[in-house]
């Protein structure tokens, strides 16, 4: 094991990691930050999406050592320190964009990456961007509506397919 | 996953030296290698990460050639590859945004998945694959499913794509894997048209010579109307029969010509 250092949600952190330690494992088990979920562990579902140097990545498909020195952002850093939800999180609550909540950390982090790149996406662009985020509960419509609302745009009454 | 030593060299020379160890493997974006290591299909003793090597990253145009570093992510090619729009569009259609932020050109070519997108662009463009040791013509690079002309420890450093007059990649997506169920890349150059097909043949990416001849004479979708693709040797799986893929090759070729 060797020490790896990175910044997570603005805070300098370090911990020991083996070569094979995944970034998701490092966040959850070494740092105890269990907000990042592991749904599939096969790079398919997107529950584990975090940002590394501003880019959305699947933390189950990256080694902790590859994030050495990087700025990592996770779901834990999205709300304000007093617990006030950010715009995207609040919209997920308002528009019922989650049921069991397992996919939600990844959905919120993907949505944040999308809105940074494209602050006023069309509904089709939202759906396209979420291609790598799987939700077994909601049927996606309310997730799309939440992201449209978070971007300050009109929310489709019944999201079209 | 079995454990391994992790190294992150800063230069191609250091990476090549590190790869001399038996059972050492290059790691680029990890979007193929990490899942396969989890399944224990690969168990390297050492991984040599290429993503810290700046010389392997970036897109640059030299006259009518677009040069792409092997460790350039799909997202960067999609954003900066505008001089070869069909290539940028292909990169922007690989997997999903998170995969595109990590996965790289070099990893895709070295892996040569029979359903991967990039091999079709490299073959249809008659591109040159540059390694630490030599230059390999696209026609000599791909060597059947998951096999290439690369020697052990040899690293792809960049790929030089001649920029075509017109081109288009049409991917019929397998929605679960997001790879190509079948994909066709058509590229028209002053001296002729090249057509490369991925996701269809059991031998991996291939050229469709009859369509190339027909389209070189008449670059229109109708030019391939009279051609048929034999189903022999095409992939059969639960997503499509060989006959279905044979039909897709023709349909996608016509769409690519129309869109080019
Ligand atoms: C959910 C998902 C969807 C995907 N969808 C698509 C898709 O639609 N189309 C598509 O084409 N691909 C798709 N992929 C695959 C993706 O494009 C991979 O990024 C790519 O195939 C491998 O590139 P990598 O940089 O991640 O390579 P790695 O996984 O790091 O490496 C793959 C192999 O190449 C070797 N290697 C890496 N770089 C070099 C180099 N420079 N020189 C020599 N050898 C090298 C490694 O040793 C390893 O054997 C998908 C992957 C996932 C997880
Ligand atoms: S847990 Fe990483 S993609 Fe599913
Ligand atoms: S809310 Fe349950 S998986 Fe998305």
GROMACS .gro file of N, CA, C and O in nm, chain A residues 25-146:
model
  488
   25UNK      N    1  -1.392   0.275  -0.397
   25UNK     CA    2  -1.358   0.207  -0.271
   25UNK      C    3  -1.285   0.302  -0.177
   25UNK      O    4  -1.309   0.305  -0.056
   26UNK      N    5  -1.193   0.381  -0.234
   26UNK     CA    6  -1.117   0.476  -0.154
   26UNK      C    7  -1.212   0.578  -0.089
   26UNK      O    8  -1.203   0.608   0.030
   27UNK      N    9  -1.307   0.628  -0.167
   27UNK     CA   10  -1.401   0.726  -0.113
   27UNK      C   11  -1.487   0.663  -0.004
   27UNK      O   12  -1.503   0.718   0.104
   28UNK      N   13  -1.541   0.547  -0.032
   28UNK     CA   14  -1.639   0.486   0.059
   28UNK      C   15  -1.574   0.423   0.182
   28UNK      O   16  -1.622   0.440   0.293
   29UNK      N   17  -1.465   0.347   0.158
   29UNK     CA   18  -1.411   0.268   0.269
   29UNK      C   19  -1.295   0.337   0.339
   29UNK      O   20  -1.286   0.332   0.461
   30UNK      N   21  -1.208   0.403   0.265
   30UNK     CA   22  -1.094   0.468   0.330
   30UNK      C   23  -1.138   0.600   0.391
   30UNK      O   24  -1.105   0.631   0.504
   31UNK      N   25  -1.214   0.679   0.313
   31UNK     CA   26  -1.256   0.810   0.363
   31UNK      C   27  -1.391   0.805   0.434
   31UNK      O   28  -1.433   0.903   0.495
   32UNK      N   29  -1.462   0.694   0.422
   32UNK     CA   30  -1.593   0.682   0.489
   32UNK      C   31  -1.700   0.769   0.426
   32UNK      O   32  -1.802   0.798   0.491
   33UNK      N   33  -1.680   0.807   0.302
   33UNK     CA   34  -1.781   0.891   0.234
   33UNK      C   35  -1.868   0.800   0.149
   33UNK      O   36  -1.838   0.774   0.032
   34UNK      N   37  -1.978   0.755   0.209
   34UNK     CA   38  -2.059   0.653   0.143
   34UNK      C   39  -2.171   0.712   0.058
   34UNK      O   40  -2.259   0.640   0.012
   35UNK      N   41  -2.167   0.842   0.034
   35UNK     CA   42  -2.266   0.904  -0.055
   35UNK      C   43  -2.252   0.853  -0.197
   35UNK      O   44  -2.351   0.836  -0.268
   36UNK      N   45  -2.130   0.828  -0.240
   36UNK     CA   46  -2.107   0.772  -0.374
   36UNK      C   47  -2.147   0.625  -0.370
   36UNK      O   48  -2.094   0.549  -0.289
   37UNK      N   49  -2.242   0.587  -0.454
   37UNK     CA   50  -2.293   0.449  -0.451
   37UNK      C   51  -2.227   0.362  -0.557
   37UNK      O   52  -2.188   0.412  -0.661
   38UNK      N   53  -2.221   0.234  -0.527
   38UNK     CA   54  -2.172   0.137  -0.625
   38UNK      C   55  -2.289   0.046  -0.659
   38UNK      O   56  -2.332  -0.034  -0.576
   39UNK      N   57  -2.341   0.063  -0.780
   39UNK     CA   58  -2.460  -0.013  -0.819
   39UNK      C   59  -2.423  -0.141  -0.889
   39UNK      O   60  -2.474  -0.248  -0.856
   40UNK      N   61  -2.334  -0.132  -0.987
   40UNK     CA   62  -2.306  -0.249  -1.071
   40UNK      C   63  -2.163  -0.296  -1.056
   40UNK      O   64  -2.135  -0.413  -1.068
   41UNK      N   65  -2.072  -0.201  -1.034
   41UNK     CA   66  -1.928  -0.230  -1.032
   41UNK      C   67  -1.880  -0.284  -1.167
   41UNK      O   68  -1.775  -0.345  -1.175
   42UNK      N   69  -1.958  -0.265  -1.273
   42UNK     CA   70  -1.915  -0.311  -1.405
   42UNK      C   71  -1.920  -0.197  -1.507
   42UNK      O   72  -1.933  -0.222  -1.627
   43UNK      N   73  -1.915  -0.074  -1.462
   43UNK     CA   74  -1.906   0.043  -1.550
   43UNK      C   75  -2.034   0.073  -1.627
   43UNK      O   76  -2.030   0.146  -1.725
   44UNK      N   77  -2.145   0.017  -1.585
   44UNK     CA   78  -2.267   0.030  -1.664
   44UNK      C   79  -2.368   0.130  -1.607
   44UNK      O   80  -2.443   0.191  -1.682
   45UNK      N   81  -2.376   0.146  -1.474
   45UNK     CA   82  -2.497   0.207  -1.417
   45UNK      C   83  -2.483   0.354  -1.380
   45UNK      O   84  -2.583   0.425  -1.369
   46UNK      N   85  -2.362   0.402  -1.356
   46UNK     CA   86  -2.342   0.545  -1.327
   46UNK      C   87  -2.376   0.589  -1.186
   46UNK      O   88  -2.367   0.706  -1.154
   47UNK      N   89  -2.413   0.496  -1.096
   47UNK     CA   90  -2.443   0.536  -0.957
   47UNK      C   91  -2.320   0.595  -0.890
   47UNK      O   92  -2.330   0.671  -0.795
   48UNK      N   93  -2.200   0.557  -0.940
   48UNK     CA   94  -2.074   0.594  -0.876
   48UNK      C   95  -2.012   0.720  -0.936
   48UNK      O   96  -1.896   0.749  -0.910
   49UNK      N   97  -2.086   0.793  -1.021
   49UNK     CA   98  -2.027   0.908  -1.090
   49UNK      C   99  -1.985   1.015  -0.990
   49UNK      O  100  -2.062   1.055  -0.902
   50UNK      N  101  -1.859   1.059  -1.003
   50UNK     CA  102  -1.807   1.174  -0.929
   50UNK      C  103  -1.737   1.263  -1.033
   50UNK      O  104  -1.726   1.225  -1.150
   51UNK      N  105  -1.692   1.380  -0.992
   51UNK     CA  106  -1.614   1.463  -1.084
   51UNK      C  107  -1.467   1.455  -1.045
   51UNK      O  108  -1.434   1.466  -0.927
   52UNK      N  109  -1.382   1.436  -1.144
   52UNK     CA  110  -1.237   1.442  -1.122
   52UNK      C  111  -1.184   1.555  -1.209
   52UNK      O  112  -1.200   1.552  -1.331
   53UNK      N  113  -1.127   1.653  -1.145
   53UNK     CA  114  -1.083   1.774  -1.216
   53UNK      C  115  -1.194   1.829  -1.305
   53UNK      O  116  -1.171   1.868  -1.420
   54UNK      N  117  -1.315   1.827  -1.254
   54UNK     CA  118  -1.430   1.887  -1.324
   54UNK      C  119  -1.501   1.796  -1.422
   54UNK      O  120  -1.604   1.834  -1.476
   55UNK      N  121  -1.446   1.677  -1.449
   55UNK     CA  122  -1.510   1.588  -1.546
   55UNK      C  123  -1.583   1.473  -1.476
   55UNK      O  124  -1.529   1.412  -1.384
   56UNK      N  125  -1.704   1.443  -1.523
   56UNK     CA  126  -1.780   1.330  -1.468
   56UNK      C  127  -1.710   1.200  -1.507
   56UNK      O  128  -1.679   1.178  -1.624
   57UNK      N  129  -1.683   1.114  -1.409
   57UNK     CA  130  -1.623   0.983  -1.436
   57UNK      C  131  -1.690   0.880  -1.346
   57UNK      O  132  -1.747   0.913  -1.243
   58UNK      N  133  -1.678   0.754  -1.388
   58UNK     CA  134  -1.730   0.645  -1.305
   58UNK      C  135  -1.620   0.607  -1.208
   58UNK      O  136  -1.516   0.554  -1.248
   59UNK      N  137  -1.643   0.632  -1.078
   59UNK     CA  138  -1.536   0.610  -0.981
   59UNK      C  139  -1.507   0.462  -0.959
   59UNK      O  140  -1.405   0.427  -0.903
   60UNK      N  141  -1.597   0.374  -1.007
   60UNK     CA  142  -1.568   0.230  -0.999
   60UNK      C  143  -1.479   0.186  -1.113
   60UNK      O  144  -1.442   0.070  -1.120
   61UNK      N  145  -1.448   0.276  -1.206
   61UNK     CA  146  -1.369   0.239  -1.323
   61UNK      C  147  -1.249   0.332  -1.333
   61UNK      O  148  -1.212   0.381  -1.440
   62UNK      N  149  -1.190   0.358  -1.217
   62UNK     CA  150  -1.070   0.440  -1.208
   62UNK      C  151  -1.002   0.399  -1.078
   62UNK      O  152  -1.069   0.376  -0.977
   63UNK      N  153  -0.870   0.392  -1.080
   63UNK     CA  154  -0.798   0.356  -0.958
   63UNK      C  155  -0.774   0.481  -0.873
   63UNK      O  156  -0.758   0.591  -0.925
   64UNK      N  157  -0.772   0.461  -0.741
   64UNK     CA  158  -0.748   0.572  -0.650
   64UNK      C  159  -0.617   0.642  -0.686
   64UNK      O  160  -0.609   0.766  -0.686
   65UNK      N  161  -0.514   0.563  -0.720
   65UNK     CA  162  -0.384   0.626  -0.751
   65UNK      C  163  -0.391   0.714  -0.876
   65UNK      O  164  -0.310   0.804  -0.893
   66UNK      N  165  -0.487   0.686  -0.964
   66UNK     CA  166  -0.501   0.771  -1.083
   66UNK      C  167  -0.557   0.908  -1.047
   66UNK      O  168  -0.548   1.001  -1.126
   67UNK      N  169  -0.617   0.918  -0.928
   67UNK     CA  170  -0.673   1.047  -0.885
   67UNK      C  171  -0.576   1.122  -0.793
   67UNK      O  172  -0.614   1.223  -0.733
   68UNK      N  173  -0.452   1.073  -0.784
   68UNK     CA  174  -0.355   1.140  -0.697
   68UNK      C  175  -0.339   1.285  -0.743
   68UNK      O  176  -0.320   1.313  -0.861
   69UNK      N  177  -0.351   1.377  -0.649
   69UNK     CA  178  -0.333   1.518  -0.680
   69UNK      C  179  -0.454   1.584  -0.744
   69UNK      O  180  -0.452   1.704  -0.772
   70UNK      N  181  -0.561   1.506  -0.768
   70UNK     CA  182  -0.676   1.562  -0.840
   70UNK      C  183  -0.774   1.630  -0.745
   70UNK      O  184  -0.773   1.608  -0.624
   71UNK      N  185  -0.859   1.713  -0.804
   71UNK     CA  186  -0.973   1.771  -0.733
   71UNK      C  187  -1.091   1.680  -0.759
   71UNK      O  188  -1.137   1.668  -0.873
   72UNK      N  189  -1.142   1.617  -0.655
   72UNK     CA  190  -1.255   1.526  -0.670
   72UNK      C  191  -1.378   1.592  -0.607
   72UNK      O  192  -1.368   1.653  -0.499
   73UNK      N  193  -1.491   1.584  -0.675
   73UNK     CA  194  -1.616   1.636  -0.617
   73UNK      C  195  -1.715   1.521  -0.608
   73UNK      O  196  -1.732   1.444  -0.703
   74UNK      N  197  -1.778   1.506  -0.493
   74UNK     CA  198  -1.875   1.399  -0.473
   74UNK      C  199  -2.008   1.459  -0.428
   74UNK      O  200  -2.018   1.579  -0.401
   75UNK      N  201  -2.106   1.373  -0.414
   75UNK     CA  202  -2.240   1.418  -0.375
   75UNK      C  203  -2.237   1.488  -0.239
   75UNK      O  204  -2.314   1.581  -0.215
   76UNK      N  205  -2.144   1.448  -0.152
   76UNK     CA  206  -2.139   1.509  -0.018
   76UNK      C  207  -2.108   1.658  -0.024
   76UNK      O  208  -2.137   1.731   0.071
   77UNK      N  209  -2.045   1.701  -0.134
   77UNK     CA  210  -2.007   1.842  -0.143
   77UNK      C  211  -2.109   1.927  -0.215
   77UNK      O  212  -2.085   2.045  -0.242
   78UNK      N  213  -2.224   1.870  -0.248
   78UNK     CA  214  -2.320   1.943  -0.331
   78UNK      C  215  -2.408   2.039  -0.249
   78UNK      O  216  -2.436   2.150  -0.292
   79UNK      N  217  -2.450   1.996  -0.133
   79UNK     CA  218  -2.533   2.084  -0.049
   79UNK      C  219  -2.444   2.186   0.022
   79UNK      O  220  -2.322   2.165   0.035
   80UNK      N  221  -2.502   2.295   0.068
   80UNK     CA  222  -2.426   2.394   0.145
   80UNK      C  223  -2.390   2.333   0.281
   80UNK      O  224  -2.454   2.237   0.325
   81UNK      N  225  -2.287   2.388   0.346
   81UNK     CA  226  -2.247   2.332   0.477
   81UNK      C  227  -2.362   2.325   0.579
   81UNK      O  228  -2.365   2.235   0.662
   82UNK      N  229  -2.460   2.414   0.569
   82UNK     CA  230  -2.573   2.408   0.664
   82UNK      C  231  -2.680   2.308   0.620
   82UNK      O  232  -2.787   2.298   0.683
   83UNK      N  233  -2.654   2.234   0.512
   83UNK     CA  234  -2.748   2.132   0.470
   83UNK      C  235  -2.847   2.177   0.364
   83UNK      O  236  -2.925   2.096   0.314
   84UNK      N  237  -2.844   2.306   0.329
   84UNK     CA  238  -2.934   2.353   0.224
   84UNK      C  239  -2.898   2.285   0.093
   84UNK      O  240  -2.782   2.290   0.049
   85UNK      N  241  -2.997   2.222   0.031
   85UNK     CA  242  -2.972   2.151  -0.094
   85UNK      C  243  -2.936   2.249  -0.205
   85UNK      O  244  -2.985   2.363  -0.206
   86UNK      N  245  -2.853   2.203  -0.300
   86UNK     CA  246  -2.827   2.291  -0.416
   86UNK      C  247  -2.947   2.281  -0.511
   86UNK      O  248  -3.043   2.206  -0.488
   87UNK      N  249  -2.940   2.363  -0.617
   87UNK     CA  250  -3.055   2.374  -0.708
   87UNK      C  251  -3.098   2.240  -0.767
   87UNK      O  252  -3.217   2.210  -0.777
   88UNK      N  253  -2.998   2.160  -0.805
   88UNK     CA  254  -3.031   2.032  -0.868
   88UNK      C  255  -3.094   1.938  -0.765
   88UNK      O  256  -3.198   1.874  -0.791
   89UNK      N  257  -3.033   1.930  -0.649
   89UNK     CA  258  -3.088   1.841  -0.545
   89UNK      C  259  -3.230   1.883  -0.507
   89UNK      O  260  -3.320   1.799  -0.491
   90UNK      N  261  -3.250   2.015  -0.492
   90UNK     CA  262  -3.383   2.064  -0.455
   90UNK      C  263  -3.485   2.029  -0.563
   90UNK      O  264  -3.598   1.989  -0.534
   91UNK      N  265  -3.442   2.041  -0.690
   91UNK     CA  266  -3.535   2.009  -0.800
   91UNK      C  267  -3.568   1.860  -0.801
   91UNK      O  268  -3.682   1.822  -0.829
   92UNK      N  269  -3.471   1.775  -0.767
   92UNK     CA  270  -3.500   1.631  -0.758
   92UNK      C  271  -3.608   1.608  -0.652
   92UNK      O  272  -3.698   1.525  -0.671
   93UNK      N  273  -3.599   1.681  -0.541
   93UNK     CA  274  -3.701   1.665  -0.437
   93UNK      C  275  -3.836   1.720  -0.487
   93UNK      O  276  -3.938   1.654  -0.478
   94UNK      N  277  -3.834   1.840  -0.544
   94UNK     CA  278  -3.959   1.904  -0.585
   94UNK      C  279  -4.031   1.826  -0.694
   94UNK      O  280  -4.154   1.823  -0.698
   95UNK      N  281  -3.955   1.767  -0.785
   95UNK     CA  282  -4.016   1.699  -0.900
   95UNK      C  283  -4.020   1.547  -0.882
   95UNK      O  284  -4.045   1.475  -0.976
   96UNK      N  285  -3.993   1.502  -0.761
   96UNK     CA  286  -4.001   1.358  -0.733
   96UNK      C  287  -3.907   1.282  -0.827
   96UNK      O  288  -3.945   1.181  -0.888
   97UNK      N  289  -3.783   1.329  -0.836
   97UNK     CA  290  -3.685   1.268  -0.927
   97UNK      C  291  -3.614   1.148  -0.867
   97UNK      O  292  -3.516   1.100  -0.922
   98UNK      N  293  -3.662   1.102  -0.752
   98UNK     CA  294  -3.603   0.981  -0.694
   98UNK      C  295  -3.710   0.903  -0.619
   98UNK      O  296  -3.806   0.960  -0.568
   99UNK      N  297  -3.687   0.772  -0.615
   99UNK     CA  298  -3.772   0.688  -0.532
   99UNK      C  299  -3.684   0.618  -0.428
   99UNK      O  300  -3.674   0.665  -0.315
  100UNK      N  301  -3.614   0.512  -0.465
  100UNK     CA  302  -3.527   0.449  -0.365
  100UNK      C  303  -3.403   0.532  -0.338
  100UNK      O  304  -3.341   0.519  -0.233
  101UNK      N  305  -3.361   0.613  -0.436
  101UNK     CA  306  -3.248   0.702  -0.416
  101UNK      C  307  -3.113   0.640  -0.445
  101UNK      O  308  -3.011   0.707  -0.430
  102UNK      N  309  -3.111   0.515  -0.489
  102UNK     CA  310  -2.979   0.452  -0.507
  102UNK      C  311  -2.901   0.516  -0.622
  102UNK      O  312  -2.780   0.538  -0.612
  103UNK      N  313  -2.971   0.550  -0.729
  103UNK     CA  314  -2.903   0.608  -0.845
  103UNK      C  315  -2.875   0.756  -0.828
  103UNK      O  316  -2.803   0.816  -0.907
  104UNK      N  317  -2.938   0.817  -0.728
  104UNK     CA  318  -2.946   0.964  -0.719
  104UNK      C  319  -2.809   1.034  -0.710
  104UNK      O  320  -2.790   1.135  -0.778
  105UNK      N  321  -2.715   0.984  -0.631
  105UNK     CA  322  -2.586   1.053  -0.627
  105UNK      C  323  -2.524   1.067  -0.767
  105UNK      O  324  -2.474   1.174  -0.803
  106UNK      N  325  -2.528   0.958  -0.842
  106UNK     CA  326  -2.473   0.961  -0.977
  106UNK      C  327  -2.554   1.052  -1.069
  106UNK      O  328  -2.499   1.124  -1.152
  107UNK      N  329  -2.686   1.046  -1.054
  107UNK     CA  330  -2.773   1.131  -1.137
  107UNK      C  331  -2.743   1.278  -1.111
  107UNK      O  332  -2.733   1.359  -1.204
  108UNK      N  333  -2.731   1.314  -0.984
  108UNK     CA  334  -2.707   1.455  -0.949
  108UNK      C  335  -2.570   1.499  -1.000
  108UNK      O  336  -2.555   1.608  -1.056
  109UNK      N  337  -2.469   1.412  -0.986
  109UNK     CA  338  -2.335   1.451  -1.031
  109UNK      C  339  -2.330   1.459  -1.184
  109UNK      O  340  -2.264   1.548  -1.239
  110UNK      N  341  -2.400   1.369  -1.253
  110UNK     CA  342  -2.405   1.379  -1.399
  110UNK      C  343  -2.480   1.505  -1.441
  110UNK      O  344  -2.438   1.576  -1.533
  111UNK      N  345  -2.591   1.533  -1.372
  111UNK     CA  346  -2.668   1.653  -1.405
  111UNK      C  347  -2.584   1.779  -1.383
  111UNK      O  348  -2.587   1.873  -1.464
  112UNK      N  349  -2.506   1.779  -1.276
  112UNK     CA  350  -2.421   1.896  -1.248
  112UNK      C  351  -2.317   1.914  -1.359
  112UNK      O  352  -2.289   2.026  -1.402
  113UNK      N  353  -2.261   1.802  -1.406
  113UNK     CA  354  -2.162   1.811  -1.515
  113UNK      C  355  -2.229   1.862  -1.642
  113UNK      O  356  -2.174   1.946  -1.714
  114UNK      N  357  -2.349   1.813  -1.669
  114UNK     CA  358  -2.422   1.858  -1.788
  114UNK      C  359  -2.448   2.008  -1.782
  114UNK      O  360  -2.422   2.080  -1.879
  115UNK      N  361  -2.501   2.054  -1.670
  115UNK     CA  362  -2.542   2.196  -1.664
  115UNK      C  363  -2.421   2.290  -1.663
  115UNK      O  364  -2.432   2.405  -1.704
  116UNK      N  365  -2.307   2.238  -1.621
  116UNK     CA  366  -2.184   2.320  -1.628
  116UNK      C  367  -2.144   2.338  -1.775
  116UNK      O  368  -2.105   2.446  -1.818
  117UNK      N  369  -2.158   2.229  -1.852
  117UNK     CA  370  -2.119   2.229  -1.993
  117UNK      C  371  -2.223   2.299  -2.078
  117UNK      O  372  -2.193   2.363  -2.177
  118UNK      N  373  -2.348   2.282  -2.042
  118UNK     CA  374  -2.461   2.323  -2.126
  118UNK      C  375  -2.573   2.370  -2.032
  118UNK      O  376  -2.660   2.292  -1.994
  119UNK      N  377  -2.571   2.498  -1.992
  119UNK     CA  378  -2.661   2.544  -1.886
  119UNK      C  379  -2.811   2.538  -1.921
  119UNK      O  380  -2.893   2.535  -1.830
  120UNK      N  381  -2.844   2.536  -2.051
  120UNK     CA  382  -2.985   2.531  -2.090
  120UNK      C  383  -3.007   2.416  -2.188
  120UNK      O  384  -3.041   2.438  -2.304
  121UNK      N  385  -2.991   2.294  -2.144
  121UNK     CA  386  -3.006   2.182  -2.237
  121UNK      C  387  -3.151   2.162  -2.279
  121UNK      O  388  -3.243   2.196  -2.204
  122UNK      N  389  -3.168   2.105  -2.398
  122UNK     CA  390  -3.303   2.063  -2.436
  122UNK      C  391  -3.333   1.932  -2.364
  122UNK      O  392  -3.244   1.866  -2.311
  123UNK      N  393  -3.461   1.895  -2.367
  123UNK     CA  394  -3.498   1.770  -2.303
  123UNK      C  395  -3.422   1.653  -2.366
  123UNK      O  396  -3.374   1.563  -2.296
  124UNK      N  397  -3.408   1.656  -2.499
  124UNK     CA  398  -3.337   1.548  -2.567
  124UNK      C  399  -3.191   1.544  -2.523
  124UNK      O  400  -3.134   1.436  -2.505
  125UNK      N  401  -3.131   1.661  -2.504
  125UNK     CA  402  -2.991   1.663  -2.459
  125UNK      C  403  -2.976   1.608  -2.317
  125UNK      O  404  -2.878   1.542  -2.285
  126UNK      N  405  -3.075   1.634  -2.233
  126UNK     CA  406  -3.071   1.580  -2.097
  126UNK      C  407  -3.075   1.426  -2.104
  126UNK      O  408  -2.993   1.357  -2.044
  127UNK      N  409  -3.168   1.376  -2.183
  127UNK     CA  410  -3.181   1.229  -2.194
  127UNK      C  411  -3.053   1.168  -2.250
  127UNK      O  412  -3.007   1.063  -2.203
  128UNK      N  413  -2.998   1.232  -2.349
  128UNK     CA  414  -2.876   1.181  -2.412
  128UNK      C  415  -2.761   1.179  -2.311
  128UNK      O  416  -2.685   1.083  -2.302
  129UNK      N  417  -2.749   1.286  -2.233
  129UNK     CA  418  -2.638   1.296  -2.138
  129UNK      C  419  -2.649   1.191  -2.028
  129UNK      O  420  -2.548   1.147  -1.974
  130UNK      N  421  -2.771   1.152  -1.996
  130UNK     CA  422  -2.791   1.055  -1.887
  130UNK      C  423  -2.783   0.910  -1.935
  130UNK      O  424  -2.819   0.818  -1.860
  131UNK      N  425  -2.734   0.892  -2.057
  131UNK     CA  426  -2.732   0.758  -2.113
  131UNK      C  427  -2.660   0.657  -2.023
  131UNK      O  428  -2.697   0.541  -2.016
  132UNK      N  429  -2.558   0.703  -1.952
  132UNK     CA  430  -2.481   0.612  -1.867
  132UNK      C  431  -2.529   0.607  -1.723
  132UNK      O  432  -2.459   0.555  -1.637
  133UNK      N  433  -2.646   0.662  -1.695
  133UNK     CA  434  -2.700   0.659  -1.558
  133UNK      C  435  -2.831   0.581  -1.560
  133UNK      O  436  -2.929   0.626  -1.621
  134UNK      N  437  -2.830   0.469  -1.491
  134UNK     CA  438  -2.947   0.383  -1.495
  134UNK      C  439  -3.028   0.398  -1.366
  134UNK      O  440  -2.971   0.404  -1.257
  135UNK      N  441  -3.159   0.409  -1.381
  135UNK     CA  442  -3.250   0.416  -1.266
  135UNK      C  443  -3.353   0.306  -1.279
  135UNK      O  444  -3.418   0.294  -1.382
  136UNK      N  445  -3.366   0.224  -1.175
  136UNK     CA  446  -3.462   0.115  -1.182
  136UNK      C  447  -3.600   0.157  -1.132
  136UNK      O  448  -3.693   0.079  -1.137
  137UNK      N  449  -3.613   0.276  -1.077
  137UNK     CA  450  -3.739   0.313  -1.012
  137UNK      C  451  -3.823   0.412  -1.092
  137UNK      O  452  -3.940   0.387  -1.118
  138UNK      N  453  -3.766   0.525  -1.125
  138UNK     CA  454  -3.849   0.639  -1.162
  138UNK      C  455  -3.904   0.635  -1.304
  138UNK      O  456  -3.999   0.707  -1.335
  139UNK      N  457  -3.840   0.558  -1.392
  139UNK     CA  458  -3.881   0.566  -1.532
  139UNK      C  459  -3.825   0.691  -1.599
  139UNK      O  460  -3.865   0.723  -1.712
  140UNK      N  461  -3.737   0.762  -1.531
  140UNK     CA  462  -3.659   0.874  -1.586
  140UNK      C  463  -3.736   1.005  -1.605
  140UNK      O  464  -3.677   1.112  -1.602
  141UNK      N  465  -3.867   1.001  -1.632
  141UNK     CA  466  -3.936   1.125  -1.668
  141UNK      C  467  -3.916   1.233  -1.563
  141UNK      O  468  -3.888   1.347  -1.595
  142UNK      N  469  -3.932   1.197  -1.435
  142UNK     CA  470  -3.922   1.299  -1.331
  142UNK      C  471  -3.778   1.345  -1.309
  142UNK      O  472  -3.756   1.458  -1.264
  143UNK      N  473  -3.684   1.261  -1.342
  143UNK     CA  474  -3.543   1.303  -1.334
  143UNK      C  475  -3.519   1.410  -1.440
  143UNK      O  476  -3.458   1.514  -1.414
  144UNK      N  477  -3.569   1.384  -1.561
  144UNK     CA  478  -3.552   1.481  -1.670
  144UNK      C  479  -3.623   1.611  -1.634
  144UNK      O  480  -3.568   1.721  -1.653
  145UNK      N  481  -3.742   1.600  -1.577
  145UNK     CA  482  -3.816   1.722  -1.539
  145UNK      C  483  -3.739   1.800  -1.433
  145UNK      O  484  -3.729   1.923  -1.437
  146UNK      N  485  -3.680   1.728  -1.338
  146UNK     CA  486  -3.604   1.796  -1.232
  146UNK      C  487  -3.485   1.872  -1.291
  146UNK      O  488  -3.458   1.986  -1.251
   0.00000   0.00000   0.00000
